[in-house]
Amino acid sequence: DGGITQSPKYLFRKEGQNVTLSCEQNLNHDAMYWYRQDPGQGLRLIYYSQIVNDFQKGDIAEGYSVSREKKESFPLTVTSAQKNPTAFYLCASTLEGSSYNEQFFGPGTRLTVL
Amino acid sequence: AQSVTQLDSQVPVFEEAPVELRCNYSSSVSVYLFWYVQYPNQGLQLLLKYLSGSTLVESINGFEAEFNKSQTSFHLRKPSVHISDTAEYFCAVSDRSSNTGKLIFGQGTTLQVKP
């Protein structure tokens, strides 16, 4: 089955800790995206990558970092610099990054800061 | 720059009643338009999209949306809803001239179908 997997499903973090969220896809998609979802605010773009070893900041990149060492993988690190990290995080991918292509989403990771 | 406004945060409706979820957008460039659906604690799934041609687009599960360029709207409708349609619905746009695939999402509308 082709798709996007995210792990873990739930993640708890103490203040001051960095955590890394995993995102893997076996769809052979070129472009991958990370979104943050908060109630009543829709989805906001954190980072995106259109090709291996290259990525760009989205609208709310501060306090986050990413890497794209393999086409299939796009991990997101939530650093201690992120002031309010508790949220639902969604990873997505699309075939070429063209604006008409559907984005396919993973099931999400819910991060809670204790 | 683009922005998307979903005019209702929650829409309660009884089963088998019609429903309309409203979406307006603002953009200085031509856009593609999308509706995504999110069931509880899951990712988003594409419901339907408008790229070109007929301004009325349909999904396989009975939803339809109409692109109105003059009113910059893309409202989602269903003539008769089911309990299983309970979910959050997101309207989104992308810049036609962009090669990044970036989507701009609205705030979401929660559809609550009551028996």
GROMACS .gro file of C-alpha atoms in nm:
model
  229
    1ASP     CA    1   0.000   0.000   0.000
    2GLY     CA    2   0.129   0.342  -0.094
    3GLY     CA    3   0.093   0.626   0.149
    4ILE     CA    4   0.239   0.854   0.411
    5THR     CA    5   0.324   0.742   0.761
    6GLN     CA    6   0.387   0.965   1.059
    7SER     CA    7   0.522   0.859   1.394
    8PRO     CA    8   0.460   0.871   1.674
    9LYS     CA    9   0.085   0.928   1.683
   10TYR     CA   10   0.109   1.098   2.023
   11LEU     CA   11   0.414   1.269   2.167
   12PHE     CA   12   0.470   1.430   2.502
   13ARG     CA   13   0.756   1.666   2.564
   14LYS     CA   14   0.889   1.853   2.859
   15GLU     CA   15   0.961   2.221   2.817
   16GLY     CA   16   1.313   2.284   2.691
   17GLN     CA   17   1.343   1.956   2.502
   18ASN     CA   18   1.383   1.913   2.129
   19VAL     CA   19   1.168   1.645   1.965
   20THR     CA   20   1.169   1.500   1.614
   21LEU     CA   21   0.857   1.397   1.427
   22SER     CA   22   0.893   1.136   1.156
   23CYS     CA   23   0.734   1.150   0.811
   24GLU     CA   24   0.789   0.881   0.548
   25GLN     CA   25   0.623   0.835   0.208
   26ASN     CA   26   0.643   0.554  -0.046
   27LEU     CA   27   0.451   0.735  -0.319
   28ASN     CA   28   0.767   0.845  -0.502
   29HIS     CA   29   0.656   1.204  -0.455
   30ASP     CA   30   0.906   1.483  -0.504
   31ALA     CA   31   0.755   1.750  -0.280
   32MET     CA   32   0.685   1.722   0.091
   33TYR     CA   33   0.527   1.964   0.340
   34TRP     CA   34   0.485   2.011   0.713
   35TYR     CA   35   0.177   2.184   0.852
   36ARG     CA   36   0.070   2.280   1.200
   37GLN     CA   37  -0.299   2.262   1.287
   38ASP     CA   38  -0.452   2.455   1.577
   39PRO     CA   39  -0.825   2.473   1.653
   40GLY     CA   40  -0.996   2.748   1.455
   41GLN     CA   41  -0.682   2.839   1.261
   42GLY     CA   42  -0.677   2.588   0.982
   43LEU     CA   43  -0.343   2.454   0.861
   44ARG     CA   44  -0.033   2.669   0.852
   45LEU     CA   45   0.277   2.579   0.652
   46ILE     CA   46   0.597   2.529   0.851
   47TYR     CA   47   0.847   2.403   0.592
   48TYR     CA   48   0.840   2.244   0.250
   49SER     CA   49   1.085   2.063   0.024
   50GLN     CA   50   1.064   2.009  -0.349
   51ILE     CA   51   1.383   1.809  -0.391
   52VAL     CA   52   1.634   1.614  -0.185
   53ASN     CA   53   1.879   1.829   0.012
   54ASP     CA   54   1.673   2.143  -0.039
   55PHE     CA   55   1.391   2.297   0.165
   56GLN     CA   56   1.224   2.634   0.219
   57LYS     CA   57   1.061   2.808   0.511
   58GLY     CA   58   0.687   2.836   0.520
   59ASP     CA   59   0.480   3.090   0.707
   60ILE     CA   60   0.566   2.981   1.062
   61ALA     CA   61   0.917   2.829   1.047
   62GLU     CA   62   1.055   2.990   1.363
   63GLY     CA   63   1.140   2.729   1.626
   64TYR     CA   64   1.136   2.440   1.378
   65SER     CA   65   1.397   2.269   1.162
   66VAL     CA   66   1.384   2.002   0.890
   67SER     CA   67   1.608   1.788   0.675
   68ARG     CA   68   1.558   1.609   0.344
   69GLU     CA   69   1.841   1.361   0.303
   70LYS     CA   70   1.625   1.103   0.126
   71LYS     CA   71   1.334   1.146  -0.112
   72GLU     CA   72   1.112   0.932   0.110
   73SER     CA   73   1.177   1.108   0.439
   74PHE     CA   74   1.116   1.458   0.573
   75PRO     CA   75   1.158   1.472   0.953
   76LEU     CA   76   1.057   1.780   1.152
   77THR     CA   77   1.236   1.887   1.469
   78VAL     CA   78   1.048   2.103   1.715
   79THR     CA   79   1.313   2.291   1.906
   80SER     CA   80   1.302   2.448   2.250
   81ALA     CA   81   1.285   2.786   2.074
   82GLN     CA   82   0.927   2.716   1.966
   83LYS     CA   83   0.721   2.909   2.220
   84ASN     CA   84   0.394   2.721   2.188
   85PRO     CA   85   0.456   2.380   2.033
   86THR     CA   86   0.144   2.199   2.153
   87ALA     CA   87  -0.048   2.125   1.831
   88PHE     CA   88  -0.142   1.865   1.573
   89TYR     CA   89   0.128   1.825   1.307
   90LEU     CA   90   0.052   1.702   0.958
   91CYS     CA   91   0.292   1.592   0.687
   92ALA     CA   92   0.189   1.591   0.322
   93SER     CA   93   0.339   1.512  -0.016
   94THR     CA   94   0.261   1.574  -0.379
   95LEU     CA   95   0.396   1.440  -0.704
   96GLU     CA   96   0.584   1.737  -0.846
   97GLY     CA   97   0.498   2.038  -0.636
   98SER     CA   98   0.276   2.168  -0.912
   99SER     CA   99  -0.005   2.385  -0.787
  100TYR     CA  100  -0.279   2.170  -0.945
  101ASN     CA  101  -0.169   1.845  -0.783
  102GLU     CA  102  -0.351   1.692  -0.489
  103GLN     CA  103  -0.159   1.682  -0.162
  104PHE     CA  104  -0.170   1.349   0.022
  105PHE     CA  105  -0.165   1.372   0.399
  106GLY     CA  106  -0.035   1.148   0.674
  107PRO     CA  107  -0.244   1.067   0.984
  108GLY     CA  108  -0.072   1.331   1.197
  109THR     CA  109   0.122   1.355   1.524
  110ARG     CA  110  -0.031   1.521   1.827
  111LEU     CA  111   0.239   1.693   2.031
  112THR     CA  112   0.173   1.799   2.387
  113VAL     CA  113   0.419   1.997   2.594
  114LEU     CA  114   0.397   1.920   2.964
  115ALA     CA  115  -0.075   3.685  -0.167
  116GLN     CA  116  -0.384   3.475  -0.115
  117SER     CA  117  -0.621   3.429   0.174
  118VAL     CA  118  -0.919   3.202   0.234
  119THR     CA  119  -1.214   3.270   0.459
  120GLN     CA  120  -1.460   3.005   0.566
  121LEU     CA  121  -1.755   3.198   0.693
  122ASP     CA  122  -1.889   2.942   0.941
  123SER     CA  123  -1.678   2.769   1.205
  124GLN     CA  124  -1.954   2.518   1.285
  125VAL     CA  125  -2.257   2.405   1.089
  126PRO     CA  126  -2.507   2.181   1.271
  127VAL     CA  127  -2.761   2.007   1.050
  128PHE     CA  128  -3.004   1.717   1.076
  129GLU     CA  129  -2.952   1.398   0.881
  130GLU     CA  130  -3.099   1.405   0.526
  131ALA     CA  131  -3.113   1.787   0.526
  132PRO     CA  132  -2.922   1.993   0.267
  133VAL     CA  133  -2.607   2.179   0.368
  134GLU     CA  134  -2.385   2.454   0.231
  135LEU     CA  135  -2.035   2.530   0.361
  136ARG     CA  136  -1.919   2.870   0.249
  137CYS     CA  137  -1.574   2.962   0.122
  138ASN     CA  138  -1.449   3.295  -0.008
  139TYR     CA  139  -1.099   3.371  -0.123
  140SER     CA  140  -0.888   3.673  -0.199
  141SER     CA  141  -0.606   3.664  -0.449
  142SER     CA  142  -0.420   3.894  -0.687
  143VAL     CA  143  -0.342   3.599  -0.914
  144SER     CA  144  -0.540   3.316  -1.069
  145VAL     CA  145  -0.587   3.020  -0.836
  146TYR     CA  146  -0.684   2.657  -0.824
  147LEU     CA  147  -0.945   2.569  -0.561
  148PHE     CA  148  -0.977   2.266  -0.336
  149TRP     CA  149  -1.198   2.120  -0.067
  150TYR     CA  150  -1.041   1.875   0.179
  151VAL     CA  151  -1.217   1.673   0.451
  152GLN     CA  152  -1.070   1.566   0.786
  153TYR     CA  153  -1.232   1.296   0.999
  154PRO     CA  154  -1.151   1.303   1.373
  155ASN     CA  155  -0.784   1.248   1.455
  156GLN     CA  156  -0.691   1.180   1.095
  157GLY     CA  157  -0.514   1.355   0.811
  158LEU     CA  158  -0.688   1.541   0.533
  159GLN     CA  159  -0.833   1.384   0.219
  160LEU     CA  160  -0.911   1.561  -0.104
  161LEU     CA  161  -1.287   1.593  -0.159
  162LEU     CA  162  -1.289   1.781  -0.488
  163LYS     CA  163  -1.101   2.045  -0.683
  164TYR     CA  164  -1.156   2.306  -0.950
  165LEU     CA  165  -0.881   2.345  -1.209
  166SER     CA  166  -1.061   2.467  -1.522
  167GLY     CA  167  -1.366   2.408  -1.739
  168SER     CA  168  -1.710   2.363  -1.589
  169THR     CA  169  -1.748   2.574  -1.277
  170LEU     CA  170  -1.948   2.299  -1.106
  171VAL     CA  171  -1.738   2.012  -0.976
  172GLU     CA  172  -1.862   1.699  -0.801
  173SER     CA  173  -1.721   1.439  -0.564
  174ILE     CA  174  -1.798   1.069  -0.563
  175ASN     CA  175  -1.991   1.089  -0.235
  176GLY     CA  176  -2.250   1.347  -0.341
  177PHE     CA  177  -2.079   1.677  -0.259
  178GLU     CA  178  -2.050   1.949  -0.518
  179ALA     CA  179  -1.889   2.292  -0.530
  180GLU     CA  180  -1.932   2.582  -0.767
  181PHE     CA  181  -1.659   2.826  -0.860
  182ASN     CA  182  -1.791   3.180  -0.883
  183LYS     CA  183  -1.519   3.407  -1.015
  184SER     CA  184  -1.711   3.731  -0.976
  185GLN     CA  185  -1.787   3.660  -0.611
  186THR     CA  186  -1.451   3.485  -0.550
  187SER     CA  187  -1.634   3.199  -0.386
  188PHE     CA  188  -1.620   2.820  -0.391
  189HIS     CA  189  -1.909   2.703  -0.172
  190LEU     CA  190  -1.954   2.334  -0.095
  191ARG     CA  191  -2.301   2.180  -0.103
  192LYS     CA  192  -2.472   1.849  -0.048
  193PRO     CA  193  -2.845   1.799  -0.101
  194SER     CA  194  -2.883   1.534   0.172
  195VAL     CA  195  -2.624   1.468   0.442
  196HIS     CA  196  -2.552   1.149   0.633
  197ILE     CA  197  -2.421   1.095   0.985
  198SER     CA  198  -2.096   0.978   0.826
  199ASP     CA  199  -2.042   1.325   0.675
  200THR     CA  200  -1.963   1.460   1.020
  201ALA     CA  201  -1.611   1.597   0.985
  202GLU     CA  202  -1.410   1.915   0.945
  203TYR     CA  203  -1.397   2.064   0.597
  204PHE     CA  204  -1.120   2.287   0.467
  205CYS     CA  205  -1.123   2.511   0.164
  206ALA     CA  206  -0.783   2.581   0.007
  207VAL     CA  207  -0.629   2.768  -0.286
  208SER     CA  208  -0.302   2.748  -0.474
  209ASP     CA  209  -0.136   2.995  -0.709
  210ARG     CA  210  -0.174   2.873  -1.068
  211SER     CA  211   0.161   3.018  -1.169
  212SER     CA  212   0.353   2.867  -0.879
  213ASN     CA  213   0.564   2.552  -0.898
  214THR     CA  214   0.583   2.498  -0.523
  215GLY     CA  215   0.249   2.327  -0.472
  216LYS     CA  216   0.185   2.543  -0.166
  217LEU     CA  217  -0.172   2.553  -0.039
  218ILE     CA  218  -0.337   2.831   0.157
  219PHE     CA  219  -0.609   2.691   0.383
  220GLY     CA  220  -0.916   2.844   0.538
  221GLN     CA  221  -0.988   2.810   0.909
  222GLY     CA  222  -1.208   2.505   0.862
  223THR     CA  223  -1.580   2.437   0.912
  224THR     CA  224  -1.700   2.161   1.140
  225LEU     CA  225  -2.006   1.988   0.998
  226GLN     CA  226  -2.210   1.823   1.272
  227VAL     CA  227  -2.481   1.593   1.137
  228LYS     CA  228  -2.746   1.507   1.394
  229PRO     CA  229  -2.982   1.208   1.379
   0.00000   0.00000   0.00000
